[in-house]
Coordinates of C-alpha atoms and ligand atoms in Angstrom, one line a residue:
X27 CA -12.0 6.0 12.6
X28 CA -11.8 2.4 11.5
X29 CA -8.5 1.3 13.0
X30 CA -6.2 -1.3 11.6
X31 CA -7.4 -4.7 12.8
X32 CA -11.0 -3.9 12.0
X33 CA -12.9 -5.6 9.1
X34 CA -13.2 -4.0 5.7
X35 CA -15.9 -5.4 3.4
X36 CA -15.4 -5.1 -0.3
X37 CA -18.3 -5.6 -2.6
X38 CA -17.0 -6.8 -6.0
X39 CA -14.2 -9.3 -6.4
X40 CA -12.1 -8.3 -9.4
X41 CA -8.6 -6.9 -9.7
X42 CA -9.5 -3.5 -8.1
X43 CA -10.7 -5.3 -5.0
X44 CA -7.6 -7.5 -5.1
X45 CA -5.2 -4.6 -5.1
X46 CA -7.2 -2.8 -2.4
X47 CA -7.2 -5.9 -0.3
X48 CA -3.5 -6.3 -0.6
X49 CA -3.0 -2.8 0.7
X50 CA -5.5 -3.3 3.5
X51 CA -3.8 -6.5 4.6
X52 CA -0.4 -4.6 4.6
X53 CA -1.9 -2.3 7.1
X54 CA -3.3 -5.1 9.3
X55 CA -7.0 -5.0 8.4
X56 CA -9.1 -8.0 8.0
X57 CA -10.7 -8.1 4.5
X58 CA -14.0 -9.8 3.5
X59 CA -15.0 -9.9 -0.1
X60 CA -18.4 -10.4 -1.7
X61 CA -19.4 -11.2 -5.3
X62 CA -20.3 -14.0 -7.7
X63 CA -17.9 -16.9 -8.0
X64 CA -15.1 -18.3 -5.9
X65 CA -11.3 -18.2 -6.0
X66 CA -11.7 -14.7 -7.6
X67 CA -8.9 -12.2 -8.0
X68 CA -9.9 -10.4 -4.7
X69 CA -11.1 -13.5 -2.9
X70 CA -7.7 -15.1 -3.4
X71 CA -6.0 -12.5 -1.2
X72 CA -8.8 -11.9 1.3
X73 CA -9.6 -13.5 4.7
X74 CA -13.1 -14.5 3.7
X75 CA -14.7 -14.7 0.3
X76 CA -18.5 -14.7 0.3
X77 CA -20.2 -15.9 -2.9
X78 CA -23.4 -14.0 -3.7
X79 CA -25.2 -12.0 -6.4
X80 CA -25.3 -8.3 -6.3
X81 CA -29.1 -8.2 -6.2
X82 CA -29.3 -10.7 -3.3
X83 CA -30.1 -8.1 -0.7
X84 CA -30.6 -10.5 2.2
X85 CA -27.2 -12.1 1.6
X86 CA -25.6 -8.6 1.2
X87 CA -27.1 -7.5 4.5
X88 CA -25.7 -10.6 6.2
X89 CA -22.3 -9.8 4.7
X90 CA -22.6 -6.1 5.9
X91 CA -23.4 -7.2 9.4
X92 CA -20.0 -8.8 9.7
X93 CA -18.0 -5.8 8.5
X94 CA -17.0 -2.5 10.2
X95 CA -16.9 -0.5 6.9
X96 CA -17.9 -1.3 3.4
X97 CA -16.7 -0.2 0.0
X98 CA -17.3 -1.4 -3.6
X99 CA -15.0 -2.0 -6.6
X100 CA -17.4 -2.9 -9.3
X101 CA -19.2 -0.4 -11.5
X102 CA -22.5 -2.2 -12.0
X103 CA -23.7 -3.1 -8.6
X104 CA -27.4 -2.1 -8.4
X105 CA -27.5 1.2 -6.4
X106 CA -30.7 -0.2 -4.7
X107 CA -28.6 -3.0 -3.2
X108 CA -26.1 -0.6 -1.7
X109 CA -28.9 1.7 -0.4
X110 CA -30.4 -1.3 1.3
X111 CA -27.2 -2.2 3.3
X112 CA -25.9 1.3 4.2
X113 CA -28.2 1.3 7.3
X114 CA -26.4 -1.8 8.5
X115 CA -22.8 -0.7 8.0
X116 CA -21.4 2.6 6.6
X117 CA -20.5 2.4 3.0
X118 CA -18.0 4.7 1.2
X119 CA -18.1 6.4 -1.3
X120 CA -21.8 7.3 -0.9
X121 CA -23.8 5.0 -3.3
X122 CA -25.4 8.1 -4.9
X123 CA -22.0 8.8 -6.6
X124 CA -22.1 5.3 -8.0
X125 CA -25.6 5.9 -9.2
X126 CA -24.5 9.1 -11.0
X127 CA -21.7 7.2 -12.7
X128 CA -23.9 4.2 -13.7
X129 CA -26.0 6.2 -16.2
X130 CA -24.2 8.2 -18.9
X131 CA -27.1 10.6 -19.3
X132 CA -27.6 11.2 -15.6
X133 CA -23.8 11.6 -15.3
X134 CA -23.6 14.2 -18.1
X135 CA -26.7 16.1 -16.8
X136 CA -25.0 16.2 -13.4
X137 CA -21.8 17.6 -14.9
X138 CA -23.7 20.3 -16.7
X139 CA -25.9 21.2 -13.7
X140 CA -22.8 21.5 -11.5
X141 CA -20.7 23.5 -13.9
X142 CA -18.3 20.8 -15.0
X143 CA -17.3 21.0 -18.7
X144 CA -18.2 17.9 -20.8
X145 CA -18.7 16.7 -24.4
X146 CA -21.8 18.0 -26.1
X147 CA -24.5 15.3 -25.8
X148 CA -28.2 14.5 -26.3
X149 CA -30.5 11.7 -25.5
X150 CA -31.7 9.7 -28.6
X151 CA -34.6 7.3 -28.8
X152 CA -34.6 6.2 -32.5
X153 CA -32.5 5.9 -35.6
X154 CA -33.9 9.1 -37.1
X155 CA -33.0 11.1 -33.9
X156 CA -29.4 9.9 -34.3
X157 CA -29.6 11.1 -37.9
X158 CA -30.9 14.6 -37.0
X159 CA -28.3 15.1 -34.3
X160 CA -25.4 14.1 -36.6
X161 CA -26.8 16.5 -39.3
X162 CA -27.2 19.3 -36.8
X163 CA -23.7 18.9 -35.4
X164 CA -22.1 18.2 -38.8
X165 CA -19.6 16.1 -36.9
X166 CA -18.7 12.6 -36.1
X167 CA -20.3 11.3 -33.0
X168 CA -20.6 8.2 -30.8
X169 CA -23.8 6.5 -29.7
X170 CA -23.6 4.8 -26.3
X171 CA -26.0 2.8 -24.2
X172 CA -27.0 4.6 -21.0
X173 CA -26.0 1.8 -18.7
X174 CA -23.7 -1.2 -18.5
X175 CA -21.3 0.0 -21.1
X176 CA -17.6 0.1 -20.4
X177 CA -14.4 -0.6 -22.2
X178 CA -16.1 0.3 -25.5
X179 CA -19.0 -2.1 -25.1
X180 CA -22.4 -0.8 -26.2
X181 CA -20.8 2.0 -28.3
X182 CA -21.0 2.8 -32.0
X183 CA -19.2 5.6 -33.9
X184 CA -21.4 7.4 -36.4
X185 CA -21.0 10.1 -39.1
X186 CA -23.1 11.6 -41.9
X187 CA -22.6 8.5 -44.0
X188 CA -23.7 6.0 -41.4
X189 CA -26.6 3.6 -41.7
X190 CA -28.5 5.0 -38.7
X191 CA -31.0 2.1 -38.7
X192 CA -28.2 -0.4 -38.4
X193 CA -26.5 1.5 -35.6
X194 CA -29.7 1.7 -33.7
X195 CA -30.2 -2.0 -34.1
X196 CA -26.7 -2.7 -32.9
X197 CA -27.1 -0.5 -29.8
X198 CA -30.4 -2.4 -29.2
X199 CA -31.9 -0.3 -26.4
X200 CA -34.9 2.0 -26.1
X201 CA -33.0 5.1 -25.1
X202 CA -29.3 6.0 -25.6
X203 CA -26.9 8.9 -25.6
X204 CA -25.1 10.5 -28.5
X205 CA -21.9 12.4 -27.9
X206 CA -20.0 14.7 -30.2
X207 CA -16.7 13.0 -31.2
X208 CA -13.9 14.9 -29.6
X209 CA -10.7 15.2 -31.7
X210 CA -8.6 15.2 -28.5
X211 CA -4.9 15.8 -28.2
X212 CA -4.7 13.7 -25.1
X213 CA -6.8 11.6 -22.7
X214 CA -6.0 12.1 -19.1
X215 CA -7.2 11.0 -15.7
X216 CA -7.1 12.6 -12.2
X217 CA -7.6 10.5 -9.1
X218 CA -8.8 12.4 -6.0
X219 CA -9.2 11.1 -2.5
X220 CA -11.1 12.7 0.4
X221 CA -11.7 11.5 4.0
X222 CA -14.4 12.3 6.5
X223 CA -12.4 15.2 8.0
X224 CA -12.5 16.9 4.6
X225 CA -8.8 16.3 3.8
X226 CA -8.3 16.1 0.1
X227 CA -5.4 15.0 -2.1
X228 CA -5.1 14.6 -5.9
X229 CA -2.7 12.4 -7.8
X230 CA -0.7 14.1 -10.6
X231 CA -2.3 13.9 -14.0
X232 CA -1.9 10.5 -15.8
X233 CA -1.9 10.4 -19.6
X234 CA -3.8 7.5 -21.1
X235 CA -3.8 5.8 -24.4
X236 CA -6.7 3.6 -25.4
X237 CA -6.8 0.8 -28.0
X238 CA -10.2 -0.6 -29.2
X239 CA -11.7 1.6 -26.4
X240 CA -9.8 -0.2 -23.7
X241 CA -7.1 1.4 -21.7
X242 CA -3.7 0.3 -23.1
X243 CA -1.1 2.6 -21.7
X244 CA -0.7 5.1 -18.9
X245 CA 2.2 7.5 -18.8
X246 CA 3.5 9.6 -16.0
X247 CA 4.4 12.4 -16.2
X248 CA 1.6 13.4 -18.6
X249 CA 3.1 15.3 -21.6
X250 CA 1.3 18.6 -21.4
X251 CA 1.6 22.1 -20.0
X252 CA 1.8 22.5 -16.2
X253 CA -1.2 24.9 -16.3
X254 CA -3.5 22.4 -17.8
X255 CA -2.4 19.8 -15.2
X256 CA -3.1 22.2 -12.4
X257 CA -6.5 23.0 -13.9
X258 CA -7.4 19.3 -14.1
X259 CA -6.4 18.6 -10.5
X260 CA -8.4 21.7 -9.4
X261 CA -11.4 20.4 -11.2
X262 CA -11.1 17.0 -9.5
X263 CA -10.7 18.7 -6.1
X264 CA -13.8 20.8 -6.7
X265 CA -15.8 17.8 -7.6
X266 CA -14.7 15.8 -4.6
X267 CA -15.8 18.7 -2.4
X268 CA -19.1 19.1 -4.1
X269 CA -20.1 15.5 -3.6
X270 CA -18.5 15.4 -0.1
X271 CA -16.6 12.3 -1.3
X272 CA -15.3 9.8 1.2
X273 CA -13.0 7.4 -0.7
X274 CA -11.6 7.7 -4.1
X275 CA -13.0 9.2 -7.3
X276 CA -11.4 9.1 -10.8
X277 CA -12.2 11.7 -13.4
X278 CA -11.4 10.9 -17.0
X279 CA -11.0 13.9 -19.3
X280 CA -10.2 14.8 -22.9
X281 CA -7.7 17.6 -23.6
X282 CA -8.6 19.3 -26.9
X283 CA -6.1 21.0 -29.2
X284 CA -7.3 24.4 -28.0
X285 CA -6.5 23.5 -24.4
X286 CA -10.1 22.7 -23.2
X287 CA -10.6 20.0 -20.7
X288 CA -13.8 18.0 -21.2
X289 CA -14.9 15.4 -18.7
X290 CA -15.7 12.0 -20.3
X291 CA -16.7 10.1 -17.2
X292 CA -16.2 9.5 -13.5
X293 CA -15.7 6.4 -11.4
X294 CA -16.0 6.4 -7.6
X295 CA -13.2 3.8 -7.1
X296 CA -9.6 3.0 -7.8
X297 CA -9.0 3.2 -11.6
X298 CA -7.0 1.3 -14.1
X299 CA -4.9 4.4 -14.9
X300 CA -3.9 4.6 -11.3
X301 CA -2.3 1.1 -11.2
X302 CA 0.9 2.9 -11.9
X303 CA 0.7 4.4 -8.4
X304 CA 1.4 1.0 -7.0
X305 CA 5.0 1.2 -8.3
X306 CA 5.8 4.9 -8.5
X307 CA 4.1 6.5 -5.5
X308 CA 4.7 6.3 -1.7
X309 CA 1.0 5.8 -1.2
X310 CA -0.8 3.8 -4.0
X311 CA -4.3 4.7 -5.0
X312 CA -5.4 1.4 -3.3
X313 CA -3.8 2.4 0.0
X314 CA -5.2 5.9 -0.4
X315 CA -8.7 4.4 -0.9
X316 CA -8.4 2.3 2.3
X317 CA -7.1 5.3 4.3
X318 CA -9.9 7.5 3.0
X319 CA -12.8 5.1 3.8
X320 CA -11.3 4.3 7.2
X321 CA -10.9 7.9 8.2
X322 CA -7.1 7.8 8.4
X323 CA -4.9 10.7 7.3
X324 CA -4.2 10.6 3.6
X325 CA -0.8 9.8 2.2
X326 CA 1.5 11.7 -0.1
X327 CA 0.7 11.5 -3.8
X328 CA 3.8 12.7 -5.5
X329 CA 5.5 10.0 -7.5
X330 CA 9.2 9.4 -6.9
X331 CA 9.8 8.1 -10.4
X332 CA 8.4 8.6 -13.9
X333 CA 6.7 5.4 -15.1
X334 CA 4.8 3.8 -17.9
X335 CA 2.1 1.1 -17.6
X336 CA 0.7 -1.3 -20.1
X337 CA -2.3 -3.5 -19.6
X338 CA -2.0 -7.2 -20.3
X339 CA -5.1 -8.6 -21.9
X340 CA -6.0 -12.2 -22.5
X341 CA -4.8 -11.7 -26.1
X342 CA -1.2 -12.0 -24.8
X343 CA -1.8 -15.8 -24.4
X344 CA -2.5 -16.3 -28.1
X345 CA 0.0 -18.9 -29.2
X346 CA 1.1 -19.7 -25.7
X347 CA 1.8 -18.0 -22.3
X348 CA 3.9 -14.9 -22.4
X349 CA 7.6 -15.3 -21.7
X350 CA 7.7 -14.0 -18.1
X351 CA 11.3 -14.9 -17.7
X352 CA 12.4 -12.7 -20.6
X353 CA 10.1 -9.9 -19.4
X354 CA 11.4 -10.0 -15.8
X355 CA 15.0 -10.0 -16.9
X356 CA 14.5 -6.3 -17.8
X357 CA 15.5 -3.6 -15.4
X358 CA 12.8 -1.6 -13.5
X359 CA 10.0 -3.8 -14.7
X360 CA 7.3 -4.9 -12.3
X361 CA 4.7 -7.5 -13.2
X362 CA 1.2 -7.6 -11.7
X363 CA -1.1 -10.5 -12.5
X364 CA -4.6 -10.8 -11.1
X365 CA -4.9 -14.5 -10.6
X366 CA -7.4 -15.0 -13.4
X367 CA -7.4 -18.6 -14.6
X368 CA -8.9 -18.2 -18.1
X369 CA -7.3 -15.7 -20.5
X370 CA -9.9 -14.5 -23.0
X371 CA -9.4 -11.8 -25.7
X372 CA -10.0 -8.4 -24.2
X373 CA -10.0 -9.6 -20.6
X374 CA -7.7 -7.7 -18.3
X375 CA -5.3 -10.3 -16.9
X376 CA -2.6 -8.0 -15.4
X377 CA -0.3 -5.1 -16.1
X378 CA 3.3 -4.2 -16.3
X379 CA 4.9 -1.0 -14.9
X380 CA 8.3 0.2 -16.1
X381 CA 9.7 2.8 -13.8
X382 CA 12.4 5.1 -15.1
X383 CA 11.3 4.5 -18.7
X384 CA 13.7 7.0 -20.2
X385 CA 12.6 9.4 -22.9
X386 CA 12.7 7.2 -26.0
X387 CA 10.5 4.5 -24.6
X388 CA 12.6 1.8 -26.4
X389 CA 12.3 -0.6 -23.5
X390 CA 8.6 -0.1 -23.6
X391 CA 8.5 -1.3 -27.2
X392 CA 10.4 -4.5 -26.1
X393 CA 7.9 -5.1 -23.3
X394 CA 5.0 -4.9 -25.7
X395 CA 6.8 -7.3 -28.1
X396 CA 7.3 -9.8 -25.4
X397 CA 3.6 -9.5 -24.4
X398 CA 2.5 -9.7 -28.1
X399 CA 0.8 -6.3 -27.8
X400 CA 0.6 -4.3 -31.0
X401 CA 2.7 -1.1 -31.0
X402 CA 1.1 2.2 -30.1
X403 CA 2.1 5.6 -31.3
X404 CA 3.7 7.5 -28.4
Ligands
LIG1864 P1 -15.9 5.4 -22.5 O1 -16.4 4.0 -22.3 O2 -16.9 6.4 -22.6 O3 -14.8 5.7 -21.5 O4 -15.1 5.3 -23.9 C1 -13.9 4.6 -24.1 C2 -13.0 5.3 -25.0 O5 -13.6 5.6 -26.2 C3 -12.5 6.7 -24.4 O6 -11.5 6.5 -23.4 C4 -12.1 7.4 -25.7 O7 -10.8 6.9 -26.1 C5 -13.1 6.9 -26.7 N1 -14.3 7.9 -26.7 C6 -15.4 7.8 -26.0 N2 -16.2 8.8 -26.2 C7 -15.6 9.7 -27.0 C8 -15.9 10.9 -27.6 N3 -17.0 11.6 -27.4 N4 -15.0 11.5 -28.4 C9 -13.8 10.9 -28.7 N5 -13.4 9.7 -28.1 C10 -14.3 9.1 -27.3

């Protein structure tokens, strides 16, 4: 067990590291953070911020020497870097899970090989291969780069009418994945935690709404049948057991009209859809992550309030800073900002959680207006 007072090293210095560090500090840990840049979201709230690149193995080893346990919060750290430092200091979750999640093809093959339902997919290596798959499926589809794509980057929707040459040029890689387009009823996520003693907890299902491929809104409780939620949590638990997870794993799924759950992707870390746990759960996903990697007992995951979360992107600064005073004059509204200095369009700057949102979500519309976020259909 890594007792409170020991040193936790976080590789990656964004908002996920920041909120994990806040929870670790609450429990009396010392937190070191590693990544490019200084005065970063995680660095601002940590004891020591080390500036370094993710492929600088010597520097990473030096960082690892100073820590009692390591974790990571950024998706695209080269797995080879993590493999190189694990002999110095234990790292959780196991880097092989990150490796699975870093390559969409490897990830989907892994789901299939291990009996987890996922969207139909194929590897494609040319414009004509995209064309043949779309014709075979007679369905809309999405072409995605195998690596480094998130929040809709490196993706292109296609159908029978598409200019496949243009799509292939836009994707701009030698090999990509094509997935059947799922006409889902809902997108959901399940966050599961497991510690070294094999204790496992899952959070309730969160319902997610994306805009321009970026998470926009998370709703708890998710609006679907109990049985489906139970099945989704069971699936997450099975996966955590299968990979002998230590730490946190998030599983994003589509729920189809005929009640099928299809896994879209996984992330071995706290997740944007779990930010709501900071405000509605006794043990947030960030504290759960710290507990799990330190070998502490896991905390209760049942929320004590319904809630709704909206992401604040840099776009909210268009025409001037949002009116925080107006926003915070509303009841049951919590503001989280990540300490990022330069708001850019599409950049995640913070989020707002409204607990006790009621059933008509009218306050939520007002929050969106204040933040200049276009309405979504709830
Ligand atoms: P991803 O980067 O794969 O998580 O994709 C971002 C978002 O794009 C997802 O959360 C979905 O809203 C949408 N999306 C991605 N793949 C598909 C698919 N095969 N069918 C339908 N929607 C998708």
